[in-house]
Structure formats: structure tokens, C-alpha cells
Amino acid sequence: DAKTTQPPSMDCAEGRAANLPCNHSTISGNEYVYWYRQIHSQGPQYIIHGLKNNETNEMASLIITEDRKSSTLILPHATLRDTAVYYCIVRVPGANNLFFGTGTRLTVIP
Amino acid sequence: DGGITQSPKYLFRKEGQNVTLSCEQNLNHDAMYWYRQDPGQGLRLIYYSQIVNDFQKGDIAEGYSVSREKKESFPLTVTSAQKNPTAFYLCASRDRVNYGYTFGSGTRLTVV
């Protein structure tokens, strides 16, 4: 799986958009970008994934650059409950190991 | 609702004892996984199973054992051979259709 680079921490004001970046410059053509988040002392929660097109669901939007070397997860209106560690993972679907690095710790501030 | 149930939530073990962590899923997923998480760290794969009666070692299998006698169940035994077992243990299963992972809420194991 390709290695990813994320900032260790970010703050966001409640109600504002949170934009979490991820670099994955060595991503290969058949690897998808997945995002998970982990609220303290809970299991990781799937958020969204994509290959090359931008994706949106009820939780977030995923913007992938045209060269696929980086992506941004967007939480459009952050709430206090969005405070968590966010993990960006690139992998081939069906691969048997999710490489979770240390992620980005997002703190939503009232 | 479908999901993964891990029990117990907290577990204390004396040194030299084996303990078994439970993981049950009702999602009809074929593949199941055990991960270990240490404070401030990412997840590391211990064991995984893609089908009943078959399992494979992950990156840190030493000192652990698993079984997969039923599709719904994938228990993890932390043996006395695991030198540093205090950690947060996470069980997951994977959907074969969209390859998404579902995680349990974890078991925090402490050696006393």
C-alpha cells in the first residue's frame, strides 16, 4: 500500500468547513483513497472512499487531485462530535491490511 | 442493526495468563481481522481470516492465536508468550462488495 502523509493536528471552528489534506505521491493506478476516523477509545469508522473522481456522501466530500497524488477530506459544517483522529489510507480494494498511520487529530472548537 | 460486537470492553490479565477476546459479527462478512493499537499509534495487523477454518498471520502475530470455526466469530487469544500485551485491540470485518471495513468498539487489555 502507498504511504500517506497527513498533518498531525488541526483545529476547526464549530460550524465551519474542516479541510483535511493527505499526500499520497506514490499511489498506484489501482489504489483507492479511503478515509476513516476514530473517536477516542472507539473503533475506526468508515467515512468515504474514491479512485479519481470527487465523491460526496452524507458525512463528507472527498476531493482527489487530477494527478491523484493528494486528496482533501471536507467536513462541510464541523460539529463538536467531529473531534477525532482522521486517517487517510490508500489501498487496493480487497487487500488484507489497512495501513493506519498516526492520522490527523482534528479538534473542533466551540 | 448489523455490526461487530467485541467483549469485554475492559480486561485485566495477570502476567503468565492466557486471555481470549471475543469478536462476533452479524454482517455476513467473510473476512475478519484483529488489530492492535498502542497509545498515539496507528493500527497494526495481528491476524486475519478470509474464510471459515482459514486464517493468516499479520505483521505482529507472535504471542497471539486465533480460530475461525464459524463465519460469525473470530476470537483472539493473547498468550503468555506475548511480552507486552497491554494495548487496545480492535476487531474488524470486510464487505466483499465495496471492500469497506466495519470495526468493533474495541477491548482494552491491561496486564497487572
JSON list of C-alpha atoms in Angstrom, two decimals:
[
{"chain": "A", "resi": 1, "resn": "ASP", "atom": "CA", "xyz": [0.00, 0.00, 0.00]},
{"chain": "A", "resi": 2, "resn": "ALA", "atom": "CA", "xyz": [1.18, 3.51, -0.78]},
{"chain": "A", "resi": 3, "resn": "LYS", "atom": "CA", "xyz": [2.40, 5.62, 2.12]},
{"chain": "A", "resi": 4, "resn": "THR", "atom": "CA", "xyz": [0.40, 8.68, 3.08]},
{"chain": "A", "resi": 5, "resn": "THR", "atom": "CA", "xyz": [1.39, 11.90, 4.81]},
{"chain": "A", "resi": 6, "resn": "GLN", "atom": "CA", "xyz": [-1.03, 13.88, 6.96]},
{"chain": "A", "resi": 7, "resn": "PRO", "atom": "CA", "xyz": [-0.54, 16.83, 9.31]},
{"chain": "A", "resi": 8, "resn": "PRO", "atom": "CA", "xyz": [-0.51, 15.62, 12.92]},
{"chain": "A", "resi": 9, "resn": "SER", "atom": "CA", "xyz": [-3.18, 18.03, 14.14]},
{"chain": "A", "resi": 10, "resn": "MET", "atom": "CA", "xyz": [-5.68, 20.69, 13.03]},
{"chain": "A", "resi": 11, "resn": "ASP", "atom": "CA", "xyz": [-8.26, 22.90, 14.67]},
{"chain": "A", "resi": 12, "resn": "CYS", "atom": "CA", "xyz": [-11.57, 23.99, 13.18]},
{"chain": "A", "resi": 13, "resn": "ALA", "atom": "CA", "xyz": [-14.27, 26.33, 14.47]},
{"chain": "A", "resi": 14, "resn": "GLU", "atom": "CA", "xyz": [-17.67, 24.75, 15.03]},
{"chain": "A", "resi": 15, "resn": "GLY", "atom": "CA", "xyz": [-19.94, 25.29, 12.02]},
{"chain": "A", "resi": 16, "resn": "ARG", "atom": "CA", "xyz": [-17.09, 25.95, 9.64]},
{"chain": "A", "resi": 17, "resn": "ALA", "atom": "CA", "xyz": [-15.77, 23.58, 6.99]},
{"chain": "A", "resi": 18, "resn": "ALA", "atom": "CA", "xyz": [-12.91, 21.32, 8.03]},
{"chain": "A", "resi": 19, "resn": "ASN", "atom": "CA", "xyz": [-10.47, 20.56, 5.21]},
{"chain": "A", "resi": 20, "resn": "LEU", "atom": "CA", "xyz": [-8.11, 17.68, 5.97]},
{"chain": "A", "resi": 21, "resn": "PRO", "atom": "CA", "xyz": [-5.25, 17.18, 3.49]},
{"chain": "A", "resi": 22, "resn": "CYS", "atom": "CA", "xyz": [-3.46, 13.97, 2.61]},
{"chain": "A", "resi": 23, "resn": "ASN", "atom": "CA", "xyz": [-0.44, 13.43, 0.37]},
{"chain": "A", "resi": 24, "resn": "HIS", "atom": "CA", "xyz": [-0.03, 10.09, -1.39]},
{"chain": "A", "resi": 25, "resn": "SER", "atom": "CA", "xyz": [2.51, 10.81, -4.11]},
{"chain": "A", "resi": 26, "resn": "THR", "atom": "CA", "xyz": [3.39, 7.14, -4.69]},
{"chain": "A", "resi": 27, "resn": "ILE", "atom": "CA", "xyz": [-0.17, 5.96, -5.22]},
{"chain": "A", "resi": 28, "resn": "SER", "atom": "CA", "xyz": [-0.54, 3.39, -7.99]},
{"chain": "A", "resi": 29, "resn": "GLY", "atom": "CA", "xyz": [-3.24, 3.28, -10.63]},
{"chain": "A", "resi": 30, "resn": "ASN", "atom": "CA", "xyz": [-5.41, 0.65, -8.96]},
{"chain": "A", "resi": 31, "resn": "GLU", "atom": "CA", "xyz": [-5.25, 2.03, -5.42]},
{"chain": "A", "resi": 32, "resn": "TYR", "atom": "CA", "xyz": [-8.23, 3.80, -3.91]},
{"chain": "A", "resi": 33, "resn": "VAL", "atom": "CA", "xyz": [-8.15, 6.56, -1.30]},
{"chain": "A", "resi": 34, "resn": "TYR", "atom": "CA", "xyz": [-10.09, 5.72, 1.87]},
{"chain": "A", "resi": 35, "resn": "TRP", "atom": "CA", "xyz": [-10.83, 7.91, 4.87]},
{"chain": "A", "resi": 36, "resn": "TYR", "atom": "CA", "xyz": [-11.67, 6.66, 8.34]},
{"chain": "A", "resi": 37, "resn": "ARG", "atom": "CA", "xyz": [-11.97, 8.44, 11.65]},
{"chain": "A", "resi": 38, "resn": "GLN", "atom": "CA", "xyz": [-11.51, 7.27, 15.22]},
{"chain": "A", "resi": 39, "resn": "ILE", "atom": "CA", "xyz": [-13.19, 8.93, 18.13]},
{"chain": "A", "resi": 40, "resn": "HIS", "atom": "CA", "xyz": [-11.34, 8.42, 21.39]},
{"chain": "A", "resi": 41, "resn": "SER", "atom": "CA", "xyz": [-11.41, 4.82, 22.65]},
{"chain": "A", "resi": 42, "resn": "GLN", "atom": "CA", "xyz": [-13.71, 3.63, 19.88]},
{"chain": "A", "resi": 43, "resn": "GLY", "atom": "CA", "xyz": [-13.15, 1.62, 16.71]},
{"chain": "A", "resi": 44, "resn": "PRO", "atom": "CA", "xyz": [-12.42, 3.46, 13.44]},
{"chain": "A", "resi": 45, "resn": "GLN", "atom": "CA", "xyz": [-15.45, 4.50, 11.40]},
{"chain": "A", "resi": 46, "resn": "TYR", "atom": "CA", "xyz": [-15.52, 4.46, 7.61]},
{"chain": "A", "resi": 47, "resn": "ILE", "atom": "CA", "xyz": [-16.19, 7.89, 6.07]},
{"chain": "A", "resi": 48, "resn": "ILE", "atom": "CA", "xyz": [-15.70, 7.81, 2.32]},
{"chain": "A", "resi": 49, "resn": "HIS", "atom": "CA", "xyz": [-13.51, 6.45, -0.46]},
{"chain": "A", "resi": 50, "resn": "GLY", "atom": "CA", "xyz": [-12.72, 7.22, -4.09]},
{"chain": "A", "resi": 51, "resn": "LEU", "atom": "CA", "xyz": [-10.48, 6.37, -7.03]},
{"chain": "A", "resi": 52, "resn": "LYS", "atom": "CA", "xyz": [-10.12, 9.52, -9.11]},
{"chain": "A", "resi": 53, "resn": "ASN", "atom": "CA", "xyz": [-13.45, 11.33, -9.18]},
{"chain": "A", "resi": 54, "resn": "ASN", "atom": "CA", "xyz": [-14.64, 13.55, -6.40]},
{"chain": "A", "resi": 55, "resn": "GLU", "atom": "CA", "xyz": [-17.08, 11.82, -4.07]},
{"chain": "A", "resi": 56, "resn": "THR", "atom": "CA", "xyz": [-19.73, 13.05, -1.66]},
{"chain": "A", "resi": 57, "resn": "ASN", "atom": "CA", "xyz": [-21.90, 11.30, 0.87]},
{"chain": "A", "resi": 58, "resn": "GLU", "atom": "CA", "xyz": [-23.93, 12.30, 3.92]},
{"chain": "A", "resi": 59, "resn": "MET", "atom": "CA", "xyz": [-20.80, 12.62, 6.06]},
{"chain": "A", "resi": 60, "resn": "ALA", "atom": "CA", "xyz": [-18.21, 14.29, 3.88]},
{"chain": "A", "resi": 61, "resn": "SER", "atom": "CA", "xyz": [-16.76, 15.14, 0.48]},
{"chain": "A", "resi": 62, "resn": "LEU", "atom": "CA", "xyz": [-13.55, 13.78, -0.97]},
{"chain": "A", "resi": 63, "resn": "ILE", "atom": "CA", "xyz": [-11.57, 15.83, -3.46]},
{"chain": "A", "resi": 64, "resn": "ILE", "atom": "CA", "xyz": [-8.79, 13.99, -5.31]},
{"chain": "A", "resi": 65, "resn": "THR", "atom": "CA", "xyz": [-6.34, 15.94, -7.45]},
{"chain": "A", "resi": 66, "resn": "GLU", "atom": "CA", "xyz": [-6.12, 15.17, -11.14]},
{"chain": "A", "resi": 67, "resn": "ASP", "atom": "CA", "xyz": [-2.68, 13.54, -10.76]},
{"chain": "A", "resi": 68, "resn": "ARG", "atom": "CA", "xyz": [-4.06, 11.60, -7.73]},
{"chain": "A", "resi": 69, "resn": "LYS", "atom": "CA", "xyz": [-1.03, 12.49, -5.63]},
{"chain": "A", "resi": 70, "resn": "SER", "atom": "CA", "xyz": [-3.08, 14.20, -2.95]},
{"chain": "A", "resi": 71, "resn": "SER", "atom": "CA", "xyz": [-6.61, 14.47, -1.64]},
{"chain": "A", "resi": 72, "resn": "THR", "atom": "CA", "xyz": [-8.69, 16.51, 0.77]},
{"chain": "A", "resi": 73, "resn": "LEU", "atom": "CA", "xyz": [-11.47, 15.36, 3.04]},
{"chain": "A", "resi": 74, "resn": "ILE", "atom": "CA", "xyz": [-14.06, 18.06, 3.63]},
{"chain": "A", "resi": 75, "resn": "LEU", "atom": "CA", "xyz": [-16.48, 18.10, 6.54]},
{"chain": "A", "resi": 76, "resn": "PRO", "atom": "CA", "xyz": [-18.80, 20.90, 5.40]},
{"chain": "A", "resi": 77, "resn": "HIS", "atom": "CA", "xyz": [-20.14, 22.03, 8.77]},
{"chain": "A", "resi": 78, "resn": "ALA", "atom": "CA", "xyz": [-17.96, 20.68, 11.58]},
{"chain": "A", "resi": 79, "resn": "THR", "atom": "CA", "xyz": [-19.59, 19.90, 14.92]},
{"chain": "A", "resi": 80, "resn": "LEU", "atom": "CA", "xyz": [-18.04, 19.08, 18.28]},
{"chain": "A", "resi": 81, "resn": "ARG", "atom": "CA", "xyz": [-18.79, 15.42, 17.61]},
{"chain": "A", "resi": 82, "resn": "ASP", "atom": "CA", "xyz": [-16.43, 15.51, 14.64]},
{"chain": "A", "resi": 83, "resn": "THR", "atom": "CA", "xyz": [-13.46, 15.82, 17.01]},
{"chain": "A", "resi": 84, "resn": "ALA", "atom": "CA", "xyz": [-11.46, 12.68, 16.23]},
{"chain": "A", "resi": 85, "resn": "VAL", "atom": "CA", "xyz": [-8.34, 11.31, 14.57]},
{"chain": "A", "resi": 86, "resn": "TYR", "atom": "CA", "xyz": [-8.79, 11.12, 10.80]},
{"chain": "A", "resi": 87, "resn": "TYR", "atom": "CA", "xyz": [-6.88, 8.53, 8.81]},
{"chain": "A", "resi": 88, "resn": "CYS", "atom": "CA", "xyz": [-6.16, 8.66, 5.09]},
{"chain": "A", "resi": 89, "resn": "ILE", "atom": "CA", "xyz": [-5.37, 5.25, 3.60]},
{"chain": "A", "resi": 90, "resn": "VAL", "atom": "CA", "xyz": [-4.56, 4.18, 0.07]},
{"chain": "A", "resi": 91, "resn": "ARG", "atom": "CA", "xyz": [-5.00, 0.55, -0.87]},
{"chain": "A", "resi": 92, "resn": "VAL", "atom": "CA", "xyz": [-6.11, -1.89, -3.48]},
{"chain": "A", "resi": 93, "resn": "PRO", "atom": "CA", "xyz": [-9.69, -2.98, -2.76]},
{"chain": "A", "resi": 94, "resn": "GLY", "atom": "CA", "xyz": [-9.66, -6.42, -1.19]},
{"chain": "A", "resi": 95, "resn": "ALA", "atom": "CA", "xyz": [-6.13, -6.09, 0.19]},
{"chain": "A", "resi": 96, "resn": "ASN", "atom": "CA", "xyz": [-5.88, -7.66, 3.59]},
{"chain": "A", "resi": 97, "resn": "ASN", "atom": "CA", "xyz": [-4.13, -4.94, 5.53]},
{"chain": "A", "resi": 98, "resn": "LEU", "atom": "CA", "xyz": [-5.24, -1.39, 6.18]},
{"chain": "A", "resi": 99, "resn": "PHE", "atom": "CA", "xyz": [-2.17, 0.66, 6.89]},
{"chain": "A", "resi": 100, "resn": "PHE", "atom": "CA", "xyz": [-3.27, 3.15, 9.52]},
{"chain": "A", "resi": 101, "resn": "GLY", "atom": "CA", "xyz": [-0.60, 5.70, 10.22]},
{"chain": "A", "resi": 102, "resn": "THR", "atom": "CA", "xyz": [-0.95, 8.26, 13.00]},
{"chain": "A", "resi": 103, "resn": "GLY", "atom": "CA", "xyz": [-3.54, 10.36, 11.13]},
{"chain": "A", "resi": 104, "resn": "THR", "atom": "CA", "xyz": [-4.64, 13.93, 11.78]},
{"chain": "A", "resi": 105, "resn": "ARG", "atom": "CA", "xyz": [-6.13, 14.84, 15.13]},
{"chain": "A", "resi": 106, "resn": "LEU", "atom": "CA", "xyz": [-8.97, 17.26, 14.37]},
{"chain": "A", "resi": 107, "resn": "THR", "atom": "CA", "xyz": [-10.24, 19.37, 17.23]},
{"chain": "A", "resi": 108, "resn": "VAL", "atom": "CA", "xyz": [-13.48, 21.25, 16.66]},
{"chain": "A", "resi": 109, "resn": "ILE", "atom": "CA", "xyz": [-13.57, 24.35, 18.82]},
{"chain": "A", "resi": 110, "resn": "PRO", "atom": "CA", "xyz": [-16.85, 25.86, 20.12]},
{"chain": "B", "resi": 1, "resn": "ASP", "atom": "CA", "xyz": [-28.84, -3.43, 13.27]},
{"chain": "B", "resi": 2, "resn": "GLY", "atom": "CA", "xyz": [-25.87, -5.34, 11.89]},
{"chain": "B", "resi": 3, "resn": "GLY", "atom": "CA", "xyz": [-22.50, -4.82, 13.41]},
{"chain": "B", "resi": 4, "resn": "ILE", "atom": "CA", "xyz": [-19.50, -6.18, 15.26]},
{"chain": "B", "resi": 5, "resn": "THR", "atom": "CA", "xyz": [-19.56, -6.90, 18.98]},
{"chain": "B", "resi": 6, "resn": "GLN", "atom": "CA", "xyz": [-16.37, -7.12, 20.97]},
{"chain": "B", "resi": 7, "resn": "SER", "atom": "CA", "xyz": [-16.29, -8.26, 24.56]},
{"chain": "B", "resi": 8, "resn": "PRO", "atom": "CA", "xyz": [-15.30, -7.49, 27.17]},
{"chain": "B", "resi": 9, "resn": "LYS", "atom": "CA", "xyz": [-14.71, -3.75, 26.83]},
{"chain": "B", "resi": 10, "resn": "TYR", "atom": "CA", "xyz": [-12.04, -3.82, 29.53]},
{"chain": "B", "resi": 11, "resn": "LEU", "atom": "CA", "xyz": [-9.93, -6.81, 30.52]},
{"chain": "B", "resi": 12, "resn": "PHE", "atom": "CA", "xyz": [-7.25, -7.24, 33.14]},
{"chain": "B", "resi": 13, "resn": "ARG", "atom": "CA", "xyz": [-4.78, -10.06, 32.96]},
{"chain": "B", "resi": 14, "resn": "LYS", "atom": "CA", "xyz": [-2.15, -11.28, 35.32]},
{"chain": "B", "resi": 15, "resn": "GLU", "atom": "CA", "xyz": [1.26, -11.96, 33.90]},
{"chain": "B", "resi": 16, "resn": "GLY", "atom": "CA", "xyz": [1.59, -15.53, 32.65]},
{"chain": "B", "resi": 17, "resn": "GLN", "atom": "CA", "xyz": [-2.11, -15.96, 31.92]},
{"chain": "B", "resi": 18, "resn": "ASN", "atom": "CA", "xyz": [-3.77, -16.55, 28.59]},
{"chain": "B", "resi": 19, "resn": "VAL", "atom": "CA", "xyz": [-6.88, -14.49, 27.83]},
{"chain": "B", "resi": 20, "resn": "THR", "atom": "CA", "xyz": [-9.38, -14.68, 24.99]},
{"chain": "B", "resi": 21, "resn": "LEU", "atom": "CA", "xyz": [-11.04, -11.66, 23.40]},
{"chain": "B", "resi": 22, "resn": "SER", "atom": "CA", "xyz": [-14.39, -12.21, 21.73]},
{"chain": "B", "resi": 23, "resn": "CYS", "atom": "CA", "xyz": [-15.45, -10.83, 18.34]},
{"chain": "B", "resi": 24, "resn": "GLU", "atom": "CA", "xyz": [-18.84, -11.58, 16.79]},
{"chain": "B", "resi": 25, "resn": "GLN", "atom": "CA", "xyz": [-20.36, -10.12, 13.62]},
{"chain": "B", "resi": 26, "resn": "ASN", "atom": "CA", "xyz": [-23.83, -10.42, 12.07]},
{"chain": "B", "resi": 27, "resn": "LEU", "atom": "CA", "xyz": [-22.94, -8.65, 8.83]},
{"chain": "B", "resi": 28, "resn": "ASN", "atom": "CA", "xyz": [-22.43, -11.87, 6.85]},
{"chain": "B", "resi": 29, "resn": "HIS", "atom": "CA", "xyz": [-18.89, -10.74, 6.03]},
{"chain": "B", "resi": 30, "resn": "ASP", "atom": "CA", "xyz": [-16.40, -13.41, 5.01]},
{"chain": "B", "resi": 31, "resn": "ALA", "atom": "CA", "xyz": [-13.21, -11.63, 6.06]},
{"chain": "B", "resi": 32, "resn": "MET", "atom": "CA", "xyz": [-12.37, -10.75, 9.65]},
{"chain": "B", "resi": 33, "resn": "TYR", "atom": "CA", "xyz": [-9.34, -9.05, 11.21]},
{"chain": "B", "resi": 34, "resn": "TRP", "atom": "CA", "xyz": [-7.64, -8.35, 14.51]},
{"chain": "B", "resi": 35, "resn": "TYR", "atom": "CA", "xyz": [-5.64, -5.16, 15.01]},
{"chain": "B", "resi": 36, "resn": "ARG", "atom": "CA", "xyz": [-3.63, -3.85, 17.93]},
{"chain": "B", "resi": 37, "resn": "GLN", "atom": "CA", "xyz": [-3.35, -0.14, 18.75]},
{"chain": "B", "resi": 38, "resn": "ASP", "atom": "CA", "xyz": [-0.86, 1.34, 21.20]},
{"chain": "B", "resi": 39, "resn": "PRO", "atom": "CA", "xyz": [-1.24, 4.88, 22.62]},
{"chain": "B", "resi": 40, "resn": "GLY", "atom": "CA", "xyz": [-0.69, 7.53, 19.97]},
{"chain": "B", "resi": 41, "resn": "GLN", "atom": "CA", "xyz": [-0.02, 4.91, 17.31]},
{"chain": "B", "resi": 42, "resn": "GLY", "atom": "CA", "xyz": [-1.77, 3.61, 14.25]},
{"chain": "B", "resi": 43, "resn": "LEU", "atom": "CA", "xyz": [-3.21, 0.11, 13.91]},
{"chain": "B", "resi": 44, "resn": "ARG", "atom": "CA", "xyz": [-1.09, -2.99, 13.40]},
{"chain": "B", "resi": 45, "resn": "LEU", "atom": "CA", "xyz": [-2.49, -6.21, 11.93]},
{"chain": "B", "resi": 46, "resn": "ILE", "atom": "CA", "xyz": [-2.26, -9.31, 14.14]},
{"chain": "B", "resi": 47, "resn": "TYR", "atom": "CA", "xyz": [-4.24, -11.97, 12.26]},
{"chain": "B", "resi": 48, "resn": "TYR", "atom": "CA", "xyz": [-6.86, -12.14, 9.57]},
{"chain": "B", "resi": 49, "resn": "SER", "atom": "CA", "xyz": [-9.24, -14.71, 8.18]},
{"chain": "B", "resi": 50, "resn": "GLN", "atom": "CA", "xyz": [-10.82, -14.68, 4.75]},
{"chain": "B", "resi": 51, "resn": "ILE", "atom": "CA", "xyz": [-12.97, -17.75, 5.21]},
{"chain": "B", "resi": 52, "resn": "VAL", "atom": "CA", "xyz": [-14.08, -20.22, 7.86]},
{"chain": "B", "resi": 53, "resn": "ASN", "atom": "CA", "xyz": [-11.34, -22.59, 9.07]},
{"chain": "B", "resi": 54, "resn": "ASP", "atom": "CA", "xyz": [-8.60, -20.49, 7.47]},
{"chain": "B", "resi": 55, "resn": "PHE", "atom": "CA", "xyz": [-6.52, -17.64, 8.89]},
{"chain": "B", "resi": 56, "resn": "GLN", "atom": "CA", "xyz": [-3.24, -15.88, 8.16]},
{"chain": "B", "resi": 57, "resn": "LYS", "atom": "CA", "xyz": [-0.62, -14.12, 10.27]},
{"chain": "B", "resi": 58, "resn": "GLY", "atom": "CA", "xyz": [-0.40, -10.37, 10.07]},
{"chain": "B", "resi": 59, "resn": "ASP", "atom": "CA", "xyz": [2.55, -8.16, 10.92]},
{"chain": "B", "resi": 60, "resn": "ILE", "atom": "CA", "xyz": [2.69, -8.88, 14.67]},
{"chain": "B", "resi": 61, "resn": "ALA", "atom": "CA", "xyz": [1.27, -12.40, 15.18]},
{"chain": "B", "resi": 62, "resn": "GLU", "atom": "CA", "xyz": [3.85, -13.61, 17.71]},
{"chain": "B", "resi": 63, "resn": "GLY", "atom": "CA", "xyz": [2.26, -14.35, 21.09]},
{"chain": "B", "resi": 64, "resn": "TYR", "atom": "CA", "xyz": [-1.28, -14.44, 19.67]},
{"chain": "B", "resi": 65, "resn": "SER", "atom": "CA", "xyz": [-3.54, -17.19, 18.34]},
{"chain": "B", "resi": 66, "resn": "VAL", "atom": "CA", "xyz": [-6.94, -17.22, 16.62]},
{"chain": "B", "resi": 67, "resn": "SER", "atom": "CA", "xyz": [-9.62, -19.61, 15.43]},
{"chain": "B", "resi": 68, "resn": "ARG", "atom": "CA", "xyz": [-12.40, -19.31, 12.86]},
{"chain": "B", "resi": 69, "resn": "GLU", "atom": "CA", "xyz": [-14.83, -22.16, 13.40]},
{"chain": "B", "resi": 70, "resn": "LYS", "atom": "CA", "xyz": [-17.86, -20.09, 12.47]},
{"chain": "B", "resi": 71, "resn": "LYS", "atom": "CA", "xyz": [-18.32, -17.27, 9.97]},
{"chain": "B", "resi": 72, "resn": "GLU", "atom": "CA", "xyz": [-19.70, -15.01, 12.69]},
{"chain": "B", "resi": 73, "resn": "SER", "atom": "CA", "xyz": [-16.93, -15.48, 15.23]},
{"chain": "B", "resi": 74, "resn": "PHE", "atom": "CA", "xyz": [-13.18, -14.75, 15.28]},
{"chain": "B", "resi": 75, "resn": "PRO", "atom": "CA", "xyz": [-11.80, -14.95, 18.84]},
{"chain": "B", "resi": 76, "resn": "LEU", "atom": "CA", "xyz": [-8.27, -13.80, 19.66]},
{"chain": "B", "resi": 77, "resn": "THR", "atom": "CA", "xyz": [-6.19, -15.43, 22.41]},
{"chain": "B", "resi": 78, "resn": "VAL", "atom": "CA", "xyz": [-3.40, -13.40, 23.92]},
{"chain": "B", "resi": 79, "resn": "THR", "atom": "CA", "xyz": [-0.93, -15.95, 25.24]},
{"chain": "B", "resi": 80, "resn": "SER", "atom": "CA", "xyz": [1.68, -15.67, 27.94]},
{"chain": "B", "resi": 81, "resn": "ALA", "atom": "CA", "xyz": [4.27, -15.58, 25.14]},
{"chain": "B", "resi": 82, "resn": "GLN", "atom": "CA", "xyz": [3.15, -12.04, 24.22]},
{"chain": "B", "resi": 83, "resn": "LYS", "atom": "CA", "xyz": [5.67, -9.95, 26.11]},
{"chain": "B", "resi": 84, "resn": "ASN", "atom": "CA", "xyz": [3.86, -6.63, 26.03]},
{"chain": "B", "resi": 85, "resn": "PRO", "atom": "CA", "xyz": [0.13, -7.32, 25.73]},
{"chain": "B", "resi": 86, "resn": "THR", "atom": "CA", "xyz": [-1.23, -4.11, 27.25]},
{"chain": "B", "resi": 87, "resn": "ALA", "atom": "CA", "xyz": [-2.99, -2.39, 24.32]},
{"chain": "B", "resi": 88, "resn": "PHE", "atom": "CA", "xyz": [-6.30, -1.57, 22.67]},
{"chain": "B", "resi": 89, "resn": "TYR", "atom": "CA", "xyz": [-7.49, -4.47, 20.48]},
{"chain": "B", "resi": 90, "resn": "LEU", "atom": "CA", "xyz": [-9.81, -3.92, 17.53]},
{"chain": "B", "resi": 91, "resn": "CYS", "atom": "CA", "xyz": [-11.73, -6.49, 15.53]},
{"chain": "B", "resi": 92, "resn": "ALA", "atom": "CA", "xyz": [-12.99, -5.71, 12.03]},
{"chain": "B", "resi": 93, "resn": "SER", "atom": "CA", "xyz": [-14.79, -7.40, 9.18]},
{"chain": "B", "resi": 94, "resn": "ARG", "atom": "CA", "xyz": [-14.80, -6.56, 5.49]},
{"chain": "B", "resi": 95, "resn": "ASP", "atom": "CA", "xyz": [-17.59, -6.35, 2.95]},
{"chain": "B", "resi": 96, "resn": "ARG", "atom": "CA", "xyz": [-16.74, -8.29, -0.21]},
{"chain": "B", "resi": 97, "resn": "VAL", "atom": "CA", "xyz": [-18.82, -5.97, -2.40]},
{"chain": "B", "resi": 98, "resn": "ASN", "atom": "CA", "xyz": [-17.42, -2.50, -1.70]},
{"chain": "B", "resi": 99, "resn": "TYR", "atom": "CA", "xyz": [-14.46, -3.62, 0.43]},
{"chain": "B", "resi": 100, "resn": "GLY", "atom": "CA", "xyz": [-15.42, -1.36, 3.31]},
{"chain": "B", "resi": 101, "resn": "TYR", "atom": "CA", "xyz": [-14.26, -2.30, 6.80]},
{"chain": "B", "resi": 102, "resn": "THR", "atom": "CA", "xyz": [-16.51, -2.28, 9.86]},
{"chain": "B", "resi": 103, "resn": "PHE", "atom": "CA", "xyz": [-14.80, -2.11, 13.24]},
{"chain": "B", "resi": 104, "resn": "GLY", "atom": "CA", "xyz": [-15.94, -3.16, 16.68]},
{"chain": "B", "resi": 105, "resn": "SER", "atom": "CA", "xyz": [-15.70, -0.83, 19.66]},
{"chain": "B", "resi": 106, "resn": "GLY", "atom": "CA", "xyz": [-12.54, -2.48, 20.94]},
{"chain": "B", "resi": 107, "resn": "THR", "atom": "CA", "xyz": [-11.22, -4.26, 24.02]},
{"chain": "B", "resi": 108, "resn": "ARG", "atom": "CA", "xyz": [-8.70, -2.55, 26.25]},
{"chain": "B", "resi": 109, "resn": "LEU", "atom": "CA", "xyz": [-6.38, -5.15, 27.76]},
{"chain": "B", "resi": 110, "resn": "THR", "atom": "CA", "xyz": [-4.19, -4.33, 30.75]},
{"chain": "B", "resi": 111, "resn": "VAL", "atom": "CA", "xyz": [-1.64, -6.63, 32.31]},
{"chain": "B", "resi": 112, "resn": "VAL", "atom": "CA", "xyz": [-1.47, -6.26, 36.09]}
]
